[in-house]
Amino acid sequence: MADPRTGPLAGLLVADFSRVLAGPYATMLLADMGADVVKVEGPHGDETRTWMPPVRGEVSTYYLGVNRGKRSIALDLRDDADAATGRELARRADVVIENFKPGGLAKYGLDFDAVHAANPGVVYASISGFGAGAGAKVPGYDLMVQAISGLMSLTGDPDGPPYRAGISVFDVMAGNHAVIGILAALRHRDATGEGQHVEVNLLSSALTGLVNHSSAYVAGGVVPLRMGNAHPSVFPYEPLPTADNDLIVAAANDGQFRKLCVVLGIPEIADDPRFARNADRTRNREELRPILTDRLVTRGAVEWFDLLVEAGVPCGPINTIDGGFAMAEKFELDPVVEVGEGERAVPTTRHPIRFSATPVDYALPPPELDEHGAELRKWLADNA
C-alpha cells in the first residue's frame, strides 16, 4: 500500500502494538519522521482515549497528545482471524513495538521469537516496567517507577513528603530510549540485513535518567536526599525572590557568577573568598543567598530576566504551561502546529527535532478507533 509521506524514515513500516504513553510516544516520534505507523488497538481502543478531562470536543487531549501520524486498526487478538491479521502485519513490518507484560504476546504468535522467525530483518522493540527477568510480573506504571527508582525521594521540600514529578517523566524517557534503540538497530540491519530484539524498561531508564544522583550513589557512595529546588553541587541554581515573583537563577560557573554580581551591582562579591569558586559558593550558600536576594528584591522578575540574559546569565521566570508556550513563541520556536486538515485538524506540539533536508510530517491527525481498519485488512489479505 503506497505511503505518500516524506521524512527521514519514509518507507518504514511500524507495527505498533503499544498503548498508553511510552510506546505511543515513541511511535509518534517515528511517525513524525515519516514512518508509516499502524496502531493496533483492542476492540475498546487505547486506554488513553478515555482518560479525560481535559478534552477537545469529545476526545481526550491525552490521547491526542501522543498519537498523531498513525493509522488505526482494531484487532481482538483472542480471535484467530484477528491474531492472524496481526501476525501478517508483523511479518511485513520493519519495526514492531509492544509494551505488553513480558511474554504476553507469545500466545498469539506475536512474541519476538515467532515474529523474527517469519521476518528475520525485523527490529522488535519491547518496553516494560521492570524488564523480562524477575520483574516481569510487576505492572509498569510511571508513578510506581518514580517511587521505586528514588526520584520521589529527591522531589519536594526537605522537611515535607516526597512528590511525583508533574509529568510521567520515565514513560517519556523510556519512549525516547526506545526510539534511540530502534534507530540504532535499523542502522545495524542496513549494514547486515539482520534484525534484533531491542528491550527497554522504565526502571533502567529511570536510573540512568537520575544522572548525577545515580553517580553520587554508584561512584561516591552517597545517597542524595531532596533539597527542594536547590542543587546539591551548584549555587546559585534555584528560584530566588524578586520584587514580585521568584526567578530561576542558574549561574553555574565562575564567569556567570561574576556577571550576575556585576548586574546586581555587587561586583566585589565575586572576589570574596567565601564565594570565589563554585565549591565555595555551594558550601557557603546560606551566607550568599541573602546577599543576592537583597539586590533581587529591588526589581521584578521580568525586568531582571531581561537584564541578566542580556549579560549572559542563565535565568528564567517560573511560568505556567501557557507561559511556556508564550516564551517559545517569543523565541520564534513556533511550538504549535496543526496536524491534519479541515474539520479533523488538531493543534499539537511541534516535534522537537528540525531537519534541514527532510522536514517532519504532520499529515495525519490522531486516528479514530479502527479508522483505517478496512483498508488495512484488505491490504494485508490481498497480498498475503
Short mmCIF file of C-alpha atoms in Angstrom, two decimals:
data_model
loop_
_atom_site.label_atom_id
_atom_site.label_comp_id
_atom_site.label_asym_id
_atom_site.label_seq_id
_atom_site.Cartn_x
_atom_site.Cartn_y
_atom_site.Cartn_z
CA MET A 1 0.00 0.00 0.00
CA ALA A 2 1.55 3.27 -1.14
CA ASP A 3 2.56 5.70 1.58
CA PRO A 4 2.94 9.29 0.28
CA ARG A 5 4.60 10.67 3.39
CA THR A 6 8.07 12.15 3.44
CA GLY A 7 10.74 12.47 6.09
CA PRO A 8 13.96 10.70 7.05
CA LEU A 9 12.07 7.48 7.89
CA ALA A 10 9.76 7.48 4.85
CA GLY A 11 9.09 3.95 3.60
CA LEU A 12 9.49 2.37 7.04
CA LEU A 13 6.53 0.30 8.26
CA VAL A 14 5.99 0.22 12.03
CA ALA A 15 3.53 -2.21 13.63
CA ASP A 16 2.59 -0.54 16.91
CA PHE A 17 1.16 -2.95 19.48
CA SER A 18 1.74 -0.50 22.34
CA ARG A 19 -0.67 1.60 24.35
CA VAL A 20 -0.91 4.40 26.95
CA LEU A 21 2.28 6.53 26.87
CA ALA A 22 5.84 5.19 26.48
CA GLY A 23 5.18 3.14 23.34
CA PRO A 24 2.73 5.52 21.68
CA TYR A 25 5.08 8.44 22.36
CA ALA A 26 7.92 6.53 20.67
CA THR A 27 5.83 5.61 17.64
CA MET A 28 4.52 9.17 17.32
CA LEU A 29 8.10 10.40 17.05
CA LEU A 30 8.77 7.77 14.38
CA ALA A 31 5.61 8.79 12.52
CA ASP A 32 6.61 12.45 12.68
CA MET A 33 9.82 11.47 10.90
CA GLY A 34 7.92 9.79 8.08
CA ALA A 35 7.41 6.20 9.22
CA ASP A 36 4.10 4.54 8.36
CA VAL A 37 2.84 3.62 11.82
CA VAL A 38 -0.09 1.22 12.12
CA LYS A 39 -1.58 1.50 15.60
CA VAL A 40 -3.05 -1.85 16.62
CA GLU A 41 -5.73 -1.39 19.27
CA GLY A 42 -8.01 -3.73 21.13
CA PRO A 43 -11.75 -3.61 20.46
CA HIS A 44 -12.20 -0.89 23.09
CA GLY A 45 -9.18 1.13 21.99
CA ASP A 46 -6.18 2.54 23.77
CA GLU A 47 -6.98 3.33 27.42
CA THR A 48 -5.96 6.95 26.98
CA ARG A 49 -8.94 7.52 24.70
CA THR A 50 -10.98 7.56 27.93
CA TRP A 51 -8.53 9.48 30.13
CA MET A 52 -10.44 12.73 30.50
CA PRO A 53 -10.83 15.58 31.26
CA PRO A 54 -9.45 17.60 29.58
CA VAL A 55 -10.97 17.02 26.17
CA ARG A 56 -11.08 18.58 22.71
CA GLY A 57 -14.62 18.05 21.54
CA GLU A 58 -15.26 14.56 22.89
CA VAL A 59 -11.70 13.28 22.53
CA SER A 60 -9.17 13.00 25.35
CA THR A 61 -6.35 15.50 24.91
CA TYR A 62 -4.06 12.87 26.49
CA TYR A 63 -4.74 10.55 23.56
CA LEU A 64 -4.39 13.40 21.06
CA GLY A 65 -1.00 14.33 22.51
CA VAL A 66 0.80 11.08 21.61
CA ASN A 67 -0.98 9.55 18.61
CA ARG A 68 -0.71 11.85 15.62
CA GLY A 69 0.60 10.50 12.34
CA LYS A 70 -0.77 6.95 12.76
CA ARG A 71 -3.38 4.70 11.20
CA SER A 72 -5.61 2.64 13.49
CA ILE A 73 -6.80 -0.93 13.17
CA ALA A 74 -8.79 -2.63 15.93
CA LEU A 75 -7.88 -6.29 16.45
CA ASP A 76 -9.09 -8.68 19.10
CA LEU A 77 -6.03 -10.90 19.38
CA ARG A 78 -8.13 -13.54 21.15
CA ASP A 79 -9.89 -14.04 17.82
CA ASP A 80 -7.96 -16.37 15.50
CA ALA A 81 -8.60 -14.32 12.38
CA ASP A 82 -7.60 -11.05 14.04
CA ALA A 83 -4.48 -12.66 15.51
CA ALA A 84 -3.56 -13.88 12.02
CA THR A 85 -4.00 -10.34 10.70
CA GLY A 86 -1.71 -9.09 13.46
CA ARG A 87 0.91 -11.71 12.58
CA GLU A 88 0.76 -10.75 8.89
CA LEU A 89 1.27 -7.10 9.78
CA ALA A 90 4.27 -8.03 11.94
CA ARG A 91 5.65 -10.21 9.13
CA ARG A 92 5.73 -7.22 6.79
CA ALA A 93 6.87 -4.62 9.29
CA ASP A 94 10.34 -3.13 9.53
CA VAL A 95 9.69 -2.40 13.20
CA VAL A 96 7.37 -3.99 15.77
CA ILE A 97 6.94 -2.22 19.09
CA GLU A 98 4.97 -3.52 22.07
CA ASN A 99 4.54 -2.88 25.77
CA PHE A 100 2.61 -5.94 26.93
CA LYS A 101 3.86 -7.69 30.04
CA PRO A 102 6.97 -9.65 29.04
CA GLY A 103 5.86 -12.82 27.27
CA GLY A 104 2.28 -11.58 26.95
CA LEU A 105 2.19 -11.79 23.15
CA ALA A 106 3.61 -15.32 22.88
CA LYS A 107 0.16 -16.96 22.98
CA TYR A 108 -0.79 -15.01 19.86
CA GLY A 109 2.38 -15.85 17.94
CA LEU A 110 3.50 -12.23 18.22
CA ASP A 111 6.48 -12.55 20.57
CA PHE A 112 9.97 -11.76 19.28
CA ASP A 113 10.94 -15.36 18.51
CA ALA A 114 7.81 -16.02 16.44
CA VAL A 115 7.93 -12.71 14.59
CA HIS A 116 11.67 -12.98 13.96
CA ALA A 117 11.26 -16.49 12.54
CA ALA A 118 8.84 -15.16 9.92
CA ASN A 119 10.60 -11.81 9.46
CA PRO A 120 14.36 -12.14 10.16
CA GLY A 121 15.06 -8.49 9.45
CA VAL A 122 12.54 -7.14 11.93
CA VAL A 123 13.56 -4.72 14.65
CA TYR A 124 11.35 -5.77 17.55
CA ALA A 125 11.18 -3.31 20.44
CA SER A 126 9.72 -4.24 23.84
CA ILE A 127 9.00 -1.71 26.58
CA SER A 128 8.30 -2.99 30.08
CA GLY A 129 8.26 -1.64 33.59
CA PHE A 130 10.97 -3.77 35.15
CA GLY A 131 12.47 -5.98 32.45
CA ALA A 132 11.89 -9.56 31.35
CA GLY A 133 13.58 -11.24 34.34
CA ALA A 134 12.44 -11.30 37.95
CA GLY A 135 10.49 -8.06 37.46
CA ALA A 136 8.45 -9.36 34.52
CA LYS A 137 5.24 -9.85 36.51
CA VAL A 138 5.26 -6.37 38.06
CA PRO A 139 2.98 -3.90 36.22
CA GLY A 140 4.93 -0.95 34.85
CA TYR A 141 3.30 2.38 35.65
CA ASP A 142 5.33 5.57 35.70
CA LEU A 143 4.27 6.60 39.19
CA MET A 144 5.46 3.24 40.55
CA VAL A 145 8.81 3.73 38.87
CA GLN A 146 9.14 7.28 40.21
CA ALA A 147 8.69 5.78 43.68
CA ILE A 148 10.84 2.66 43.27
CA SER A 149 13.72 4.38 41.46
CA GLY A 150 14.19 7.02 44.16
CA LEU A 151 13.06 10.03 42.12
CA MET A 152 10.29 10.85 44.58
CA SER A 153 12.80 10.86 47.43
CA LEU A 154 14.56 13.68 45.58
CA THR A 155 11.44 15.74 44.85
CA GLY A 156 9.83 18.11 47.35
CA ASP A 157 10.80 20.17 50.37
CA PRO A 158 13.46 18.67 52.66
CA ASP A 159 11.03 18.53 55.59
CA GLY A 160 7.98 17.58 53.55
CA PRO A 161 6.69 14.42 51.88
CA PRO A 162 8.14 13.02 48.65
CA TYR A 163 6.41 14.13 45.45
CA ARG A 164 5.97 12.74 41.97
CA ALA A 165 7.17 14.78 39.00
CA GLY A 166 4.45 16.75 37.25
CA ILE A 167 4.59 14.51 34.17
CA SER A 168 5.13 10.79 33.57
CA VAL A 169 8.80 11.53 33.15
CA PHE A 170 10.07 7.95 32.88
CA ASP A 171 7.42 6.91 30.36
CA VAL A 172 8.63 9.75 28.14
CA MET A 173 12.27 8.89 28.81
CA ALA A 174 11.70 5.21 28.02
CA GLY A 175 9.90 6.19 24.82
CA ASN A 176 12.90 8.24 23.77
CA HIS A 177 15.23 5.37 24.64
CA ALA A 178 13.08 3.04 22.55
CA VAL A 179 13.42 5.36 19.54
CA ILE A 180 17.20 5.52 20.01
CA GLY A 181 17.39 1.73 20.24
CA ILE A 182 15.18 1.23 17.19
CA LEU A 183 17.20 3.63 15.05
CA ALA A 184 20.48 2.02 16.15
CA ALA A 185 19.10 -1.45 15.34
CA LEU A 186 17.92 -0.24 11.93
CA ARG A 187 21.44 1.04 11.26
CA HIS A 188 22.76 -2.43 12.09
CA ARG A 189 20.13 -4.01 9.84
CA ASP A 190 21.09 -1.72 6.97
CA ALA A 191 24.67 -2.92 7.31
CA THR A 192 23.99 -6.64 7.86
CA GLY A 193 20.37 -7.43 6.97
CA GLU A 194 19.96 -8.74 10.50
CA GLY A 195 17.10 -7.80 12.81
CA GLN A 196 17.19 -7.95 16.59
CA HIS A 197 15.28 -7.54 19.84
CA VAL A 198 15.52 -4.11 21.48
CA GLU A 199 14.46 -4.11 25.13
CA VAL A 200 13.75 -1.00 27.21
CA ASN A 201 12.38 -0.88 30.74
CA LEU A 202 11.22 2.09 32.77
CA LEU A 203 13.36 1.37 35.82
CA SER A 204 16.59 1.25 33.82
CA SER A 205 15.56 4.45 32.02
CA ALA A 206 14.90 5.99 35.42
CA LEU A 207 18.23 5.00 36.93
CA THR A 208 20.23 6.35 34.00
CA GLY A 209 17.97 9.42 33.94
CA LEU A 210 18.82 10.27 37.54
CA VAL A 211 22.30 11.06 36.13
CA ASN A 212 24.31 12.96 38.78
CA HIS A 213 22.23 11.49 41.61
CA SER A 214 22.82 7.96 40.33
CA SER A 215 26.53 8.73 40.04
CA ALA A 216 26.60 10.14 43.56
CA TYR A 217 25.45 6.77 44.84
CA VAL A 218 27.23 4.40 42.41
CA ALA A 219 30.56 6.22 42.26
CA GLY A 220 30.56 8.14 45.54
CA GLY A 221 28.57 6.01 47.94
CA VAL A 222 26.32 8.97 48.74
CA VAL A 223 22.52 8.62 48.93
CA PRO A 224 21.15 12.02 47.83
CA LEU A 225 18.04 13.38 49.51
CA ARG A 226 15.56 16.05 48.48
CA MET A 227 16.63 19.65 48.74
CA GLY A 228 13.53 21.41 47.47
CA ASN A 229 14.56 23.46 44.45
CA ALA A 230 18.22 23.64 45.43
CA HIS A 231 21.01 21.85 43.60
CA PRO A 232 23.42 19.68 45.60
CA SER A 233 26.51 20.71 43.64
CA VAL A 234 25.89 24.22 42.25
CA PHE A 235 24.86 27.58 43.72
CA PRO A 236 23.07 29.76 42.77
CA TYR A 237 20.94 27.27 40.85
CA GLU A 238 17.41 27.70 42.24
CA PRO A 239 14.47 30.14 42.48
CA LEU A 240 15.28 33.40 44.23
CA PRO A 241 12.72 36.07 45.23
CA THR A 242 12.38 39.35 43.34
CA ALA A 243 10.07 42.32 43.89
CA ASP A 244 7.13 40.31 42.53
CA ASN A 245 7.77 36.67 41.51
CA ASP A 246 10.53 34.16 42.02
CA LEU A 247 13.20 33.95 39.33
CA ILE A 248 15.28 30.90 38.50
CA VAL A 249 18.94 31.92 38.63
CA ALA A 250 21.38 29.34 37.25
CA ALA A 251 24.84 30.89 37.44
CA ALA A 252 26.57 27.53 37.16
CA ASN A 253 30.19 28.62 36.71
CA ASP A 254 32.53 31.29 37.98
CA GLY A 255 32.20 33.50 34.91
CA GLN A 256 28.43 33.51 35.07
CA PHE A 257 28.51 34.27 38.78
CA ARG A 258 30.80 37.25 38.20
CA LYS A 259 28.40 38.60 35.54
CA LEU A 260 25.49 38.12 37.94
CA CYS A 261 27.27 40.15 40.61
CA VAL A 262 28.02 42.95 38.16
CA VAL A 263 24.39 43.21 37.02
CA LEU A 264 23.21 43.16 40.65
CA GLY A 265 25.61 45.99 41.48
CA ILE A 266 27.76 43.95 43.88
CA PRO A 267 30.86 43.09 41.78
CA GLU A 268 33.05 42.76 44.87
CA ILE A 269 31.13 39.65 45.96
CA ALA A 270 32.66 37.68 43.08
CA ASP A 271 36.11 38.20 44.65
CA ASP A 272 35.05 37.34 48.19
CA PRO A 273 37.00 34.18 49.09
CA ARG A 274 33.81 32.67 50.53
CA PHE A 275 32.21 32.79 47.07
CA ALA A 276 35.05 32.87 44.54
CA ARG A 277 34.61 29.30 43.26
CA ASN A 278 31.57 27.12 42.81
CA ALA A 279 32.64 24.80 45.62
CA ASP A 280 32.92 27.85 47.91
CA ARG A 281 29.50 29.15 46.90
CA THR A 282 27.91 25.76 47.39
CA ARG A 283 29.48 25.32 50.81
CA ASN A 284 28.51 28.85 51.88
CA ARG A 285 25.15 29.09 50.16
CA GLU A 286 23.32 30.14 53.34
CA GLU A 287 25.57 33.21 53.60
CA LEU A 288 25.40 34.05 49.89
CA ARG A 289 21.66 33.64 49.34
CA PRO A 290 20.57 36.72 51.39
CA ILE A 291 23.24 38.87 49.74
CA LEU A 292 21.77 38.04 46.32
CA THR A 293 18.14 38.34 47.35
CA ASP A 294 18.71 41.76 48.94
CA ARG A 295 19.51 43.00 45.45
CA LEU A 296 16.98 40.94 43.53
CA VAL A 297 14.00 42.23 45.52
CA THR A 298 14.63 45.73 44.17
CA ARG A 299 13.18 44.84 40.73
CA GLY A 300 10.60 42.47 39.26
CA ALA A 301 11.35 39.06 37.76
CA VAL A 302 10.74 40.06 34.13
CA GLU A 303 12.97 43.13 34.42
CA TRP A 304 15.76 41.05 35.96
CA PHE A 305 15.28 38.39 33.28
CA ASP A 306 15.91 40.90 30.50
CA LEU A 307 18.93 42.44 32.26
CA LEU A 308 20.55 39.14 33.24
CA VAL A 309 20.03 37.37 29.92
CA GLU A 310 21.49 40.37 28.12
CA ALA A 311 24.57 39.98 30.32
CA GLY A 312 24.82 36.24 29.67
CA VAL A 313 23.47 34.98 33.00
CA PRO A 314 21.12 31.98 32.70
CA CYS A 315 17.79 32.70 34.40
CA GLY A 316 14.09 32.44 33.80
CA PRO A 317 10.64 33.15 35.23
CA ILE A 318 8.56 30.29 36.66
CA ASN A 319 5.72 30.03 34.15
CA THR A 320 2.54 28.06 33.91
CA ILE A 321 2.21 25.95 30.73
CA ASP A 322 0.65 28.81 28.76
CA GLY A 323 3.60 30.99 29.70
CA GLY A 324 5.99 28.30 28.49
CA PHE A 325 4.33 28.25 25.07
CA ALA A 326 4.32 32.06 25.00
CA MET A 327 8.04 32.10 25.72
CA ALA A 328 8.65 29.60 22.92
CA GLU A 329 6.69 31.87 20.57
CA LYS A 330 8.80 34.82 21.71
CA PHE A 331 11.92 32.83 20.85
CA GLU A 332 10.50 32.05 17.37
CA LEU A 333 10.34 28.31 18.04
CA ASP A 334 6.79 28.01 16.61
CA PRO A 335 5.79 25.48 19.29
CA VAL A 336 2.29 24.72 17.97
CA VAL A 337 1.50 23.19 14.59
CA GLU A 338 -1.69 21.78 13.09
CA VAL A 339 -1.87 18.11 12.20
CA GLY A 340 -4.44 17.04 9.62
CA GLU A 341 -6.76 19.23 7.56
CA GLY A 342 -10.28 20.65 7.64
CA GLU A 343 -12.58 19.51 10.44
CA ARG A 344 -10.04 16.90 11.54
CA ALA A 345 -7.23 19.44 12.03
CA VAL A 346 -5.86 19.38 15.57
CA PRO A 347 -3.32 21.77 17.15
CA THR A 348 -0.36 19.83 18.51
CA THR A 349 3.08 20.42 19.95
CA ARG A 350 5.80 20.64 17.33
CA HIS A 351 8.21 17.71 17.01
CA PRO A 352 11.37 18.70 18.95
CA ILE A 353 13.84 17.98 16.11
CA ARG A 354 14.21 20.07 12.97
CA PHE A 355 15.69 18.60 9.78
CA SER A 356 17.11 20.84 7.07
CA ALA A 357 16.54 18.36 4.22
CA THR A 358 13.76 16.03 5.40
CA PRO A 359 11.18 18.02 7.40
CA VAL A 360 8.78 16.45 9.86
CA ASP A 361 5.40 15.27 8.54
CA TYR A 362 2.14 16.41 10.17
CA ALA A 363 -0.29 14.89 7.65
CA LEU A 364 -2.37 12.51 9.76
CA PRO A 365 -4.36 13.57 12.84
CA PRO A 366 -4.69 11.13 15.76
CA PRO A 367 -6.90 8.36 14.33
CA GLU A 368 -10.35 7.35 15.42
CA LEU A 369 -10.59 3.77 16.64
CA ASP A 370 -10.30 1.38 13.64
CA GLU A 371 -10.43 4.37 11.29
CA HIS A 372 -8.19 2.61 8.77
CA GLY A 373 -9.19 -0.95 9.64
CA ALA A 374 -10.98 -1.81 6.41
CA GLU A 375 -8.20 -0.66 4.10
CA LEU A 376 -5.52 -2.27 6.24
CA ARG A 377 -7.35 -5.60 6.41
CA LYS A 378 -7.82 -5.56 2.63
CA TRP A 379 -4.16 -4.76 2.06
CA LEU A 380 -2.96 -7.48 4.42
CA ALA A 381 -5.36 -10.07 2.94
CA ASP A 382 -4.80 -9.23 -0.74
CA ASN A 383 -1.03 -9.53 -0.52
CA ALA A 384 -0.69 -12.39 1.95
#
